[in-house]
Short mmCIF file of C-alpha atoms in Angstrom, two decimals:
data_model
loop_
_atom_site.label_atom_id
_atom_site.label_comp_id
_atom_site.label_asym_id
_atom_site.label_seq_id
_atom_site.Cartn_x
_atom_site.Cartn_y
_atom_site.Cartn_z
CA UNK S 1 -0.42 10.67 8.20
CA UNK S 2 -1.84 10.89 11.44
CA UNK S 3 0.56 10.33 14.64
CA UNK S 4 1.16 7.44 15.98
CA UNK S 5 -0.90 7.08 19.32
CA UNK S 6 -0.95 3.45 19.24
CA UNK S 7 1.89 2.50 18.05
CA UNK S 8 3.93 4.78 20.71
CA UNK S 9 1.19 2.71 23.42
CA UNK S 10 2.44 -0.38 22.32
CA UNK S 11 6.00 0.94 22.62
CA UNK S 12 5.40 2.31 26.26
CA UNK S 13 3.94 -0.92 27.09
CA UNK S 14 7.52 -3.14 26.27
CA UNK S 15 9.29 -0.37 27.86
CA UNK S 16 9.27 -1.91 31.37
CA UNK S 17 10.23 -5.46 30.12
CA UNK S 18 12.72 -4.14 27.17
CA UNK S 19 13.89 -0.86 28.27
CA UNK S 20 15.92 0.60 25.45
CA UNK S 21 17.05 -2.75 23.94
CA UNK S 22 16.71 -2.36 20.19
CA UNK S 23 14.14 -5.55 18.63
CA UNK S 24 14.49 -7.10 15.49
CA UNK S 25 12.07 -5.18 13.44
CA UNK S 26 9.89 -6.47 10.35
CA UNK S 27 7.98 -3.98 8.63
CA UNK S 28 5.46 -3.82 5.62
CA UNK S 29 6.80 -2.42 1.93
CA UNK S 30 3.24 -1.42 0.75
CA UNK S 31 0.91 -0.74 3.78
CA UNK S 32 -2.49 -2.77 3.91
CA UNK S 33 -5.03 0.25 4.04
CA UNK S 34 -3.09 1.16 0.43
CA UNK S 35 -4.02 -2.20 -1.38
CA UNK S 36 -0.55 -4.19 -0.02
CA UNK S 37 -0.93 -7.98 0.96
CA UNK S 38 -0.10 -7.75 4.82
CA UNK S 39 -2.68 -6.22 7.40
CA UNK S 40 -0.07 -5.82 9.89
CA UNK S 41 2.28 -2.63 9.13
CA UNK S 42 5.06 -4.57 11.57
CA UNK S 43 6.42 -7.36 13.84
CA UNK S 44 9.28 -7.04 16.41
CA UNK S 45 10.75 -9.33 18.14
CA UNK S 46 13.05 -9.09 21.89
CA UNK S 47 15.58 -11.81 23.16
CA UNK S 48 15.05 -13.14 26.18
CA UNK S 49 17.18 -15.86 28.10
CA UNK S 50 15.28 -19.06 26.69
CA UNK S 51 12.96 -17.65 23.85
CA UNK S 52 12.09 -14.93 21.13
CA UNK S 53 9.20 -12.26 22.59
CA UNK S 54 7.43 -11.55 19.16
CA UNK S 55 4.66 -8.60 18.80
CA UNK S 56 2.74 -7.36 16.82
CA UNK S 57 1.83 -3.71 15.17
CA UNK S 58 -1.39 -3.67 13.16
CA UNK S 59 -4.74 -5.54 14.88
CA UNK S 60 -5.29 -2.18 16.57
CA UNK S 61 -5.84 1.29 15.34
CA UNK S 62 -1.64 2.49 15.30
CA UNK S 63 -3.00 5.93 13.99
CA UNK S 64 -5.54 7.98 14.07
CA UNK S 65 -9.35 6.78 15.31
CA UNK S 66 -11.32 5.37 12.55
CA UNK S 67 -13.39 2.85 14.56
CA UNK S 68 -16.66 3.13 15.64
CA UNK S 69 -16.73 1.55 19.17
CA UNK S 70 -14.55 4.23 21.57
CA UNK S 71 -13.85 1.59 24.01
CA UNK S 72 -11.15 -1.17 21.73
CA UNK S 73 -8.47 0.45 19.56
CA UNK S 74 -9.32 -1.29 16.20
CA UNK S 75 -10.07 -5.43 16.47
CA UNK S 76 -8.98 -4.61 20.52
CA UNK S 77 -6.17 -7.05 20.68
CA UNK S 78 -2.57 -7.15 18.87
CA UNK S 79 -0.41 -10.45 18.72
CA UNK S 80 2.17 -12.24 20.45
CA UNK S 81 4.21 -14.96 20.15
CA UNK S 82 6.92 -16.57 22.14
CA UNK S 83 9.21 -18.93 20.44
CA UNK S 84 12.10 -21.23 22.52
CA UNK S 85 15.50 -19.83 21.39
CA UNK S 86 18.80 -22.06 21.49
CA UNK S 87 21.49 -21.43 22.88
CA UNK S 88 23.65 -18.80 20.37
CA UNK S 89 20.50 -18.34 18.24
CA UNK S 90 21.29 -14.20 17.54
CA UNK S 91 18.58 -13.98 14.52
CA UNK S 92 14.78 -15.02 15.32
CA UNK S 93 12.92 -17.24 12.59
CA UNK S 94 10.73 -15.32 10.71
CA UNK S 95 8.35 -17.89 9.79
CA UNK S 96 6.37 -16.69 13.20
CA UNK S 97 6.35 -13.10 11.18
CA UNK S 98 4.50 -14.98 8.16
CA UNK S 99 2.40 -17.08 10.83
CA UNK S 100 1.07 -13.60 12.81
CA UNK S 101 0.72 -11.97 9.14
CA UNK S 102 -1.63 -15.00 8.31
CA UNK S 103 -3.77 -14.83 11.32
CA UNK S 104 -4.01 -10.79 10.70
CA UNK S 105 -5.19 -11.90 7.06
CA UNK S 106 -7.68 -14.23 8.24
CA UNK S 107 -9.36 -11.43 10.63
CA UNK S 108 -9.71 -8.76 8.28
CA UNK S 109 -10.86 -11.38 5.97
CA UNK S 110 -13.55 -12.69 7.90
CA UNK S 111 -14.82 -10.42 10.04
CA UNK S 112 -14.03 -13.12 13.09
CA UNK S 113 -11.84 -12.26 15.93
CA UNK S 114 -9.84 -13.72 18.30
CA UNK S 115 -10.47 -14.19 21.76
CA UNK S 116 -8.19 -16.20 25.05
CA UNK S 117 -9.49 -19.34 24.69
CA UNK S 118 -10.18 -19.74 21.27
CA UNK S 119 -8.11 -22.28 19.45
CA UNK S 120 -7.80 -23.63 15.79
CA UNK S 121 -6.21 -25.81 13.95
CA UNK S 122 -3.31 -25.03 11.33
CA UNK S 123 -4.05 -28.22 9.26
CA UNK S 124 0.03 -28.98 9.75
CA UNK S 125 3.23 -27.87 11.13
CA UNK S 126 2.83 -24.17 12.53
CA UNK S 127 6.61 -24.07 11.48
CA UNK S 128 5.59 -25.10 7.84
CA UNK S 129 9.68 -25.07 6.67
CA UNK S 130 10.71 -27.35 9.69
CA UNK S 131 9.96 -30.97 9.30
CA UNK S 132 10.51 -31.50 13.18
CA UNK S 133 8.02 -29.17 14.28
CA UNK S 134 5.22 -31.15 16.28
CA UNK S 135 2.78 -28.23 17.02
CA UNK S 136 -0.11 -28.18 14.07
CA UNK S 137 -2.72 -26.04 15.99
CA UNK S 138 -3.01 -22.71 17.87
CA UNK S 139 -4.30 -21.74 21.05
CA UNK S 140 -5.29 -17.66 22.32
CA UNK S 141 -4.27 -16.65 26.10
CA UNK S 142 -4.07 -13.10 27.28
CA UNK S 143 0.31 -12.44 27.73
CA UNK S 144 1.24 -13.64 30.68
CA UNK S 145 3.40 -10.19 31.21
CA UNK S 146 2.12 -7.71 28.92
CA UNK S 147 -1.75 -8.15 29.62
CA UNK S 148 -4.04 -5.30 28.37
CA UNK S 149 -3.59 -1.47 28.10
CA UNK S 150 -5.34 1.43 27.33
CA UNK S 151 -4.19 3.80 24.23
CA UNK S 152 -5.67 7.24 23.12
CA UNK S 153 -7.90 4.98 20.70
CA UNK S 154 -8.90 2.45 22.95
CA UNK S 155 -8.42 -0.86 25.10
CA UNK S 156 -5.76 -3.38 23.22
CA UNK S 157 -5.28 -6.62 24.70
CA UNK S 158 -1.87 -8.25 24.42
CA UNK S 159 -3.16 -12.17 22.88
CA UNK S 160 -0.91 -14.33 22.83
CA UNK S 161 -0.85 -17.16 20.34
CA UNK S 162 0.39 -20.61 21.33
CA UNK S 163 1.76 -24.05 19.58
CA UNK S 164 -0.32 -27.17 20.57
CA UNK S 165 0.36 -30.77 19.24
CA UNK S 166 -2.76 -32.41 17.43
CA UNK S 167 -3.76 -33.98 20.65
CA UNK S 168 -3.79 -31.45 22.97
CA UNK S 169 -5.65 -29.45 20.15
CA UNK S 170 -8.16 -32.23 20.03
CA UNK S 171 -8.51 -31.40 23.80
CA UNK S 172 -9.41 -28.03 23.26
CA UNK S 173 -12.94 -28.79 21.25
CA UNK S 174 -13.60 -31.64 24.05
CA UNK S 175 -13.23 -29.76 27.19
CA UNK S 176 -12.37 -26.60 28.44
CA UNK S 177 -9.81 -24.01 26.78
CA UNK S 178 -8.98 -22.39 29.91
CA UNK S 179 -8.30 -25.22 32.22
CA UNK S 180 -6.01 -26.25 29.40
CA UNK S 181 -4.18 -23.14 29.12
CA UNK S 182 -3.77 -23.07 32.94
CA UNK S 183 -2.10 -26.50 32.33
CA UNK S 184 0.36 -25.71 29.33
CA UNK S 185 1.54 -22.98 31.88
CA UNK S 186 2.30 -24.77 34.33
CA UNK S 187 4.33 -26.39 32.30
CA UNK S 188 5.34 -24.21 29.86
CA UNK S 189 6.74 -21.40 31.57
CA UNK S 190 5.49 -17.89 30.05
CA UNK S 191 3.61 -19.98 27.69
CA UNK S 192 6.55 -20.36 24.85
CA UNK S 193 5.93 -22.43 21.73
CA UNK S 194 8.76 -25.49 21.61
CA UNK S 195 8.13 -26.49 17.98
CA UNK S 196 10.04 -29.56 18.76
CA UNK S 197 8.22 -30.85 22.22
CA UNK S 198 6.45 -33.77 22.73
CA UNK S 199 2.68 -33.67 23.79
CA UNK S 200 1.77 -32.50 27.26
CA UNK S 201 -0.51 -35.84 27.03
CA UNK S 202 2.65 -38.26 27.00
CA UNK S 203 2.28 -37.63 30.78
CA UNK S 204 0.45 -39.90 32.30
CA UNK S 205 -0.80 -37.88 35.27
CA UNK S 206 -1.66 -34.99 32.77
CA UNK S 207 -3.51 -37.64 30.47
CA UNK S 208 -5.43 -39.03 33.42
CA UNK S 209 -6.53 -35.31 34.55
CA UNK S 210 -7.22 -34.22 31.01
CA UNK S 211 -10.17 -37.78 30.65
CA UNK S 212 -11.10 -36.96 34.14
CA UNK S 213 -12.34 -33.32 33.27
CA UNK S 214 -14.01 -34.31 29.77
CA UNK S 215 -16.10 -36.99 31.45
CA UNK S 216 -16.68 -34.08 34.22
CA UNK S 217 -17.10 -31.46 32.86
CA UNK S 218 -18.07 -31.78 29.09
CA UNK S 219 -16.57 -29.07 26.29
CA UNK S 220 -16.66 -25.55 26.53
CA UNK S 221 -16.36 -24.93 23.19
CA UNK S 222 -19.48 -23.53 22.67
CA UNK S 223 -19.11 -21.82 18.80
CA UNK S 224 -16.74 -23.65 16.09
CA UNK S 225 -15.66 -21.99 13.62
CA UNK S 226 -16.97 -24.38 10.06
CA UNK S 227 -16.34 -22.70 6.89
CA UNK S 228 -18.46 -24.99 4.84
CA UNK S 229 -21.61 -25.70 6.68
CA UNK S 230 -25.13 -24.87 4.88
CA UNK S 231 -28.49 -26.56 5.18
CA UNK S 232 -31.50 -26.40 2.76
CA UNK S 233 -34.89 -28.79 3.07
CA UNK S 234 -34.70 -31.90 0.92
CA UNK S 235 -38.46 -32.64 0.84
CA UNK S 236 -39.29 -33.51 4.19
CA UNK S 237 -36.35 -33.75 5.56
CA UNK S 238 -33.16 -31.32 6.19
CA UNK S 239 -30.22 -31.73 4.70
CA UNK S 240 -26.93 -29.97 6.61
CA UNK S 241 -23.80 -29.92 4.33
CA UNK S 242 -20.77 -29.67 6.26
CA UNK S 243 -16.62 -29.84 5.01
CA UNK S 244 -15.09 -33.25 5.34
CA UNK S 245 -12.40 -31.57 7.40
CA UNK S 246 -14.71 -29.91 9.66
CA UNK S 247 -17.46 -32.77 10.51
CA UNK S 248 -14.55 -34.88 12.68
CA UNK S 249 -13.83 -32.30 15.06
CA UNK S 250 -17.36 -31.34 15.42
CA UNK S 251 -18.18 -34.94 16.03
CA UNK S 252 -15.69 -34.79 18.59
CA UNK S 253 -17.36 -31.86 20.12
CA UNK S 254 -21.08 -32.86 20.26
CA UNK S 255 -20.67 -35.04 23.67
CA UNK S 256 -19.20 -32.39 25.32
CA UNK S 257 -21.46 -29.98 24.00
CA UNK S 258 -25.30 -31.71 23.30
CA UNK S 259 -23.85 -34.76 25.74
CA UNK S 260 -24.61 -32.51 28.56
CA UNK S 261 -27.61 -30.36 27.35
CA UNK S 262 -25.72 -27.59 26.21
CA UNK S 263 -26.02 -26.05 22.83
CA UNK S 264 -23.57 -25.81 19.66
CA UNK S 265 -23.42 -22.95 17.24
CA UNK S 266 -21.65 -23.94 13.74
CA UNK S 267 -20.59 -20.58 12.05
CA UNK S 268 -19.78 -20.65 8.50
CA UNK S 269 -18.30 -17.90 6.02
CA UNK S 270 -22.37 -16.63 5.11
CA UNK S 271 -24.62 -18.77 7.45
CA UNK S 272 -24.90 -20.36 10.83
CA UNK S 273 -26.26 -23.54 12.18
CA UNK S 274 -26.84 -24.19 15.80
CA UNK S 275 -27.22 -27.69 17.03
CA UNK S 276 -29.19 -27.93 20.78
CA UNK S 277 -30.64 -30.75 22.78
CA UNK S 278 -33.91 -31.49 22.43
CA UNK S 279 -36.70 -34.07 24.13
CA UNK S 280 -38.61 -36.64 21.90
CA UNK S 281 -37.45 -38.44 19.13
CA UNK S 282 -37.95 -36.22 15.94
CA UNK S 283 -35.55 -33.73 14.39
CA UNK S 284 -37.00 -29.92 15.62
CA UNK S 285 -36.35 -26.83 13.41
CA UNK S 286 -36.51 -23.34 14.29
CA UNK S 287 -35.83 -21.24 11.22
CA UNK S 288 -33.84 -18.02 12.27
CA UNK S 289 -33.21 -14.93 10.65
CA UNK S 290 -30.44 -14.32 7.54
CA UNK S 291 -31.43 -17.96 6.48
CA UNK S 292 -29.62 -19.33 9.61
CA UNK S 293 -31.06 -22.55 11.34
CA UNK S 294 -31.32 -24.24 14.29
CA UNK S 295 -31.66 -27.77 14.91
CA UNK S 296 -33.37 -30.09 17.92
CA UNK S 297 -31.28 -33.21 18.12
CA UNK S 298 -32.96 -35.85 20.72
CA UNK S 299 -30.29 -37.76 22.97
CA UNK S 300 -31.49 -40.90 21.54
CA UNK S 301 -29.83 -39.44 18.14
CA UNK S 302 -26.98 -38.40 19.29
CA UNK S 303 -24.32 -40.97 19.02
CA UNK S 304 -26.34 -41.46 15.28
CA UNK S 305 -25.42 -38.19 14.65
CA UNK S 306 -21.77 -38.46 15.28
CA UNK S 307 -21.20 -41.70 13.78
CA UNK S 308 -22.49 -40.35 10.94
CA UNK S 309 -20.12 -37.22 10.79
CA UNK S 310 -17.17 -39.02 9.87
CA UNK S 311 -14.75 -37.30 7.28
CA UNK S 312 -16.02 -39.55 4.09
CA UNK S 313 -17.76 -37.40 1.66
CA UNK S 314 -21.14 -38.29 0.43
CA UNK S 315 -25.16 -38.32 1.35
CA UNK S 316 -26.00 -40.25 4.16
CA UNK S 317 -29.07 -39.92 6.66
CA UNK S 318 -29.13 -40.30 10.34
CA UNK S 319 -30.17 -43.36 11.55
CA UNK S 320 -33.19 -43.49 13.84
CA UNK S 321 -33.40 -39.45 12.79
CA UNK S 322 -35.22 -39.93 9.04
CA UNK S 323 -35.70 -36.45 8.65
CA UNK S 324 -32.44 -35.24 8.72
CA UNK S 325 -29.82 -36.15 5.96
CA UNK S 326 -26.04 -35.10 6.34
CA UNK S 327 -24.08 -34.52 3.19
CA UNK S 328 -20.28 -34.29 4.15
CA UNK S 329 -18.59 -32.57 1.25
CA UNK S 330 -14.51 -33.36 0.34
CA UNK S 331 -12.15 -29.92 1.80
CA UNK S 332 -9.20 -29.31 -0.05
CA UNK S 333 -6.50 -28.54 2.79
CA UNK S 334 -4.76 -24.96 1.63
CA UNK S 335 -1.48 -24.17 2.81
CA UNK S 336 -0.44 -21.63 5.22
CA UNK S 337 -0.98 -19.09 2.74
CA UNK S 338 -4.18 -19.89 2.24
CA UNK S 339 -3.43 -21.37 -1.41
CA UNK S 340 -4.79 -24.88 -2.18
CA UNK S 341 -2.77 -27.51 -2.25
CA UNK S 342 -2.93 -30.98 -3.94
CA UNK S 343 -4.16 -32.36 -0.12
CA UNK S 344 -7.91 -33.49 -0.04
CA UNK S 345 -10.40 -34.60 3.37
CA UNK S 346 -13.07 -36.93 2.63
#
């Protein structure tokens, strides 16, 4: 086995914080590169006065260099998590072990990264064995202490993931990520996940900035993330198939996006649609390359558009917009190891 350059980085980078306090330490039976289930070869996880410091040993290269870009060890980023700790709480939960292992699955599965900023939803309780948890989506930001470092196999960033309630995620696709995060930490201190809190919205002055910057601003979600999404041509019109589960939030996120002349790309598992203002009154289409599309919307279709996005499965077209037809397709919701359950959108 090669020697371990990045995992001794990672090491040398808690050293300041941790010195030589010993973390709880989960590691993998079977490693991933040998056929076993979890991509990341280890979590630890430090007390602190308040909350557990989880991290995470795997999203970069912990070996030897195998990538092809010099510049990021591996995917360029390993995770974080910080979880509020009771008072007398000596063992950390290890359903934040199973959470980070999840994420790491999705990634290698995919092919899509993460990012600080990017959010997503964890279709229920992040805490999936606590019925009192009250954060059901995720959030990115860069660790507020351990930032980004640079290891014999590259740059890793330190990204930390974070518990949002459903409306604060809903906030996320209609404004801006970052002037979101810069609110959770002013309130939440180091950015730690309370799985029991109540929304940062039931504040009324938070509420009242949170509709002022919307209406000012518009989203900065730019890219969502729709695993069922497709279009084909349906005689003369175009017929985009999207997941019952998906079309809500990106009905939520077309007045931020097209509202205000900005653009909105749709990437699915094989194929991408992109969704951009456009003058007149018809439906444009500009084929792209790899069968991906993208679509004109006029602003006299837009709020035709949305309506019609609503979770309900079925064929309908777009009022005032007859040559487009949207077919919203049921989602079965899978649980948070990715199996389906007995849960159905639309």
């Amino acid at each position: 086995m090669d020697e371990s350059h990045g995992w001794t980085a990672i090491d040398e980078a808690l050293h300041p914080l941790y010195g030589d306090v010993e973390p709880r330490h989960w590691g993998t039976v079977l490693s991933y590169r040998l056929g076993g289930p979890d991509p990341l070869d280890g979590v630890s996880a430090y007390p602190r006065d308040g909350h557990w410091h989880y991290i995470s040993y795997g999203m970069s290269e912990l070996y030897g260099k195998h990538s092809d870009n010099p510049d990021e060890s591996g995917w360029g980023f390993e995770f974080t998590f910080r979880l509020a700790r009771p008072d007398g709480e000596d063992e950390p939960p290890v359903w934040v072990v199973n959470l980070l292992q999840n994420l790491a699955r999705y990634v290698y599965s995919s092919g899509n990264w993460f990012a600080p900023g990017h959010h997503m939803n964890a279709n229920g309780p992040i805490a999936a064995d606590r019925d009192d948890c009250t954060l059901s989506a995720l959030i990115f930001a860069e660790d507020p202490e351990l930032g980004e470092i640079g290891t014999p196999n590259g740059r890793v960033q330190f990204l930390q993931v974070v518990g949002l309630t459903e409306d604060e995620y809903e906030v996320s696709r209609k404004w801006n990520s970052q002037a979101l995060t810069e609110i959770l930490a002013a309130r939440l201190p180091l950015l730690v996940s309370d799985i029991t809190r109540p929304s940062l919205l039931d504040d009324p002055e938070v509420a009242e900035a949170v509709r002022a910057g919307i209406e000012a601003d518009g989203s900065s979600s730019g890219a969502l993330f729709v695993p069922e999404i497709g279009w084909s041509r349906d005689g003369d019109r175009i017929r985009l198939r999207i997941g019952a589960l998906q079309a809500e939030g990106v009905a939520e996120t077309l007045p931020g996006r097209l509202g205000h002349g900005r653009d909105l790309l749709l990437q699915g598992d094989d194929r991408m649609v992109v969704l951009v203002p456009a003058d007149g009154d018809a439906l444009m289409v500009q084929e792209l390359d790899e069968g991906n599309v993208a679509l004109g919307v006029p602003a006299t279709a837009l709020d035709a558009l949305i309506e019609t996005l609503r979770p309900e499965a079925g064929v309908r077209a777009v009022p005032g917009l007859d040559d487009l037809v949207i077919e919203v397709v049921q989602t079965v919701i899978r649980d948070q190891y990715g199996n389906p359950t007995d849960q159905t959108i639309g």
